[in-house]
CSV table of C-alpha atoms and ligand atoms in Angstrom, one decimal:
chain,number,residue,atom,x,y,z
A,1,MET,CA,90.5,89.6,83.7
A,2,THR,CA,90.0,93.3,83.5
A,3,ALA,CA,92.0,96.1,85.0
A,4,SER,CA,89.1,97.0,87.3
A,5,GLU,CA,89.1,93.6,89.0
A,6,THR,CA,90.3,93.6,92.5
A,7,THR,CA,91.4,90.0,92.6
A,8,ARG,CA,94.8,89.5,94.0
A,9,PRO,CA,96.2,86.4,92.4
A,10,CYS,CA,98.6,84.9,95.0
A,11,ASP,CA,99.6,81.4,95.9
A,12,GLY,CA,101.3,82.6,99.1
A,13,THR,CA,100.2,85.1,101.7
A,14,VAL,CA,98.9,88.5,100.8
A,15,VAL,CA,100.4,91.1,103.0
A,16,VAL,CA,98.8,94.5,103.0
A,17,TRP,CA,100.9,97.5,103.9
A,18,GLU,CA,99.5,100.7,105.3
A,19,GLN,CA,101.3,104.1,105.4
A,20,TRP,CA,100.8,106.4,108.4
A,21,ILE,CA,99.5,109.8,107.2
A,22,THR,CA,100.0,112.3,109.9
A,23,HIS,CA,97.6,115.2,110.1
A,24,PHE,CA,99.9,118.1,110.7
A,25,SER,CA,98.6,121.0,112.8
A,26,PRO,CA,100.1,123.2,115.6
A,27,THR,CA,99.0,120.5,118.1
A,28,THR,CA,100.5,117.5,116.3
A,29,CYS,CA,102.3,115.5,118.9
A,30,PRO,CA,105.9,114.4,118.3
A,31,GLU,CA,105.0,110.8,118.2
A,32,CYS,CA,102.6,111.3,115.4
A,33,ALA,CA,105.0,113.5,113.5
A,34,ALA,CA,107.7,110.9,113.7
A,35,LEU,CA,105.3,108.2,112.4
A,36,HIS,CA,104.4,110.2,109.2
A,37,GLY,CA,105.2,108.2,106.1
A,38,GLN,CA,106.1,105.0,107.9
A,39,TRP,CA,104.8,101.7,106.7
A,40,PHE,CA,103.1,99.0,108.8
A,41,ILE,CA,101.5,95.7,108.0
A,42,LYS,CA,97.8,96.0,108.2
A,43,GLY,CA,96.6,95.2,111.7
A,44,GLN,CA,100.0,95.7,113.2
A,45,GLY,CA,101.9,98.6,114.7
A,46,PRO,CA,100.4,101.8,116.1
A,47,GLN,CA,96.8,102.6,115.2
A,48,PRO,CA,95.2,106.0,115.1
A,49,PRO,CA,93.9,107.8,117.0
A,50,ARG,CA,96.9,107.9,119.4
A,51,HIS,CA,95.7,110.7,121.4
A,52,VAL,CA,92.8,113.1,121.9
A,53,ASN,CA,91.9,114.9,118.7
A,54,CYS,CA,94.3,112.8,116.7
A,55,ARG,CA,93.4,113.1,113.1
A,56,CYS,CA,96.1,110.8,111.7
A,57,GLN,CA,95.2,108.0,109.3
A,58,ARG,CA,96.6,104.8,108.0
A,59,LYS,CA,96.1,104.3,104.3
A,60,GLU,CA,96.5,101.1,102.3
A,61,VAL,CA,99.3,101.8,99.9
A,62,TYR,CA,100.8,98.5,98.8
A,63,TRP,CA,100.2,94.8,98.9
A,64,GLU,CA,102.5,91.9,98.1
A,65,CYS,CA,102.3,88.2,97.6
A,66,THR,CA,104.8,86.5,99.7
A,67,ASN,CA,105.8,83.1,101.0
A,68,ARG,CA,107.4,84.6,104.1
A,69,PRO,CA,105.6,84.0,107.4
A,70,PRO,CA,103.0,86.7,107.8
A,71,GLY,CA,104.2,89.7,109.7
A,72,GLN,CA,107.8,89.5,108.6
A,73,ALA,CA,108.8,92.7,106.8
A,74,PRO,CA,110.6,92.4,103.4
A,75,ALA,CA,114.0,93.9,103.3
A,76,GLY,CA,114.0,97.6,102.5
A,77,SER,CA,110.4,98.2,103.3
A,78,GLY,CA,108.8,99.9,106.3
A,79,ARG,CA,109.7,103.4,105.2
A,80,ALA,CA,108.1,105.7,102.8
A,81,GLY,CA,109.4,105.8,99.3
A,82,THR,CA,110.6,102.2,99.1
A,83,GLN,CA,107.5,100.6,97.5
A,84,PRO,CA,108.5,98.3,94.7
A,85,ARG,CA,104.9,97.8,93.5
A,86,PRO,CA,102.0,100.2,94.0
A,87,TRP,CA,98.4,99.2,94.0
B,101,LIG,ZN1,98.0,111.9,115.6
């Protein structure tokens, strides 16, 4: 095992979280602005682009090994700044 290995040892379900990164500009829509910093399970929730010229992104920020059913959010997650374990 080396630190550069990308293996994710897990005997449950790997859940990948993505954080919405809003591209702020004078034309940023309120919906995108409100999404900034929010966390979503990969493949779920709103996906960019949400509108014409949307430059927002979703970035993988966290993964966890869980025995919960996939798609069920852990307590306290879903918002920026609550990550217990970074990449
Ligand atoms: Zn946008």
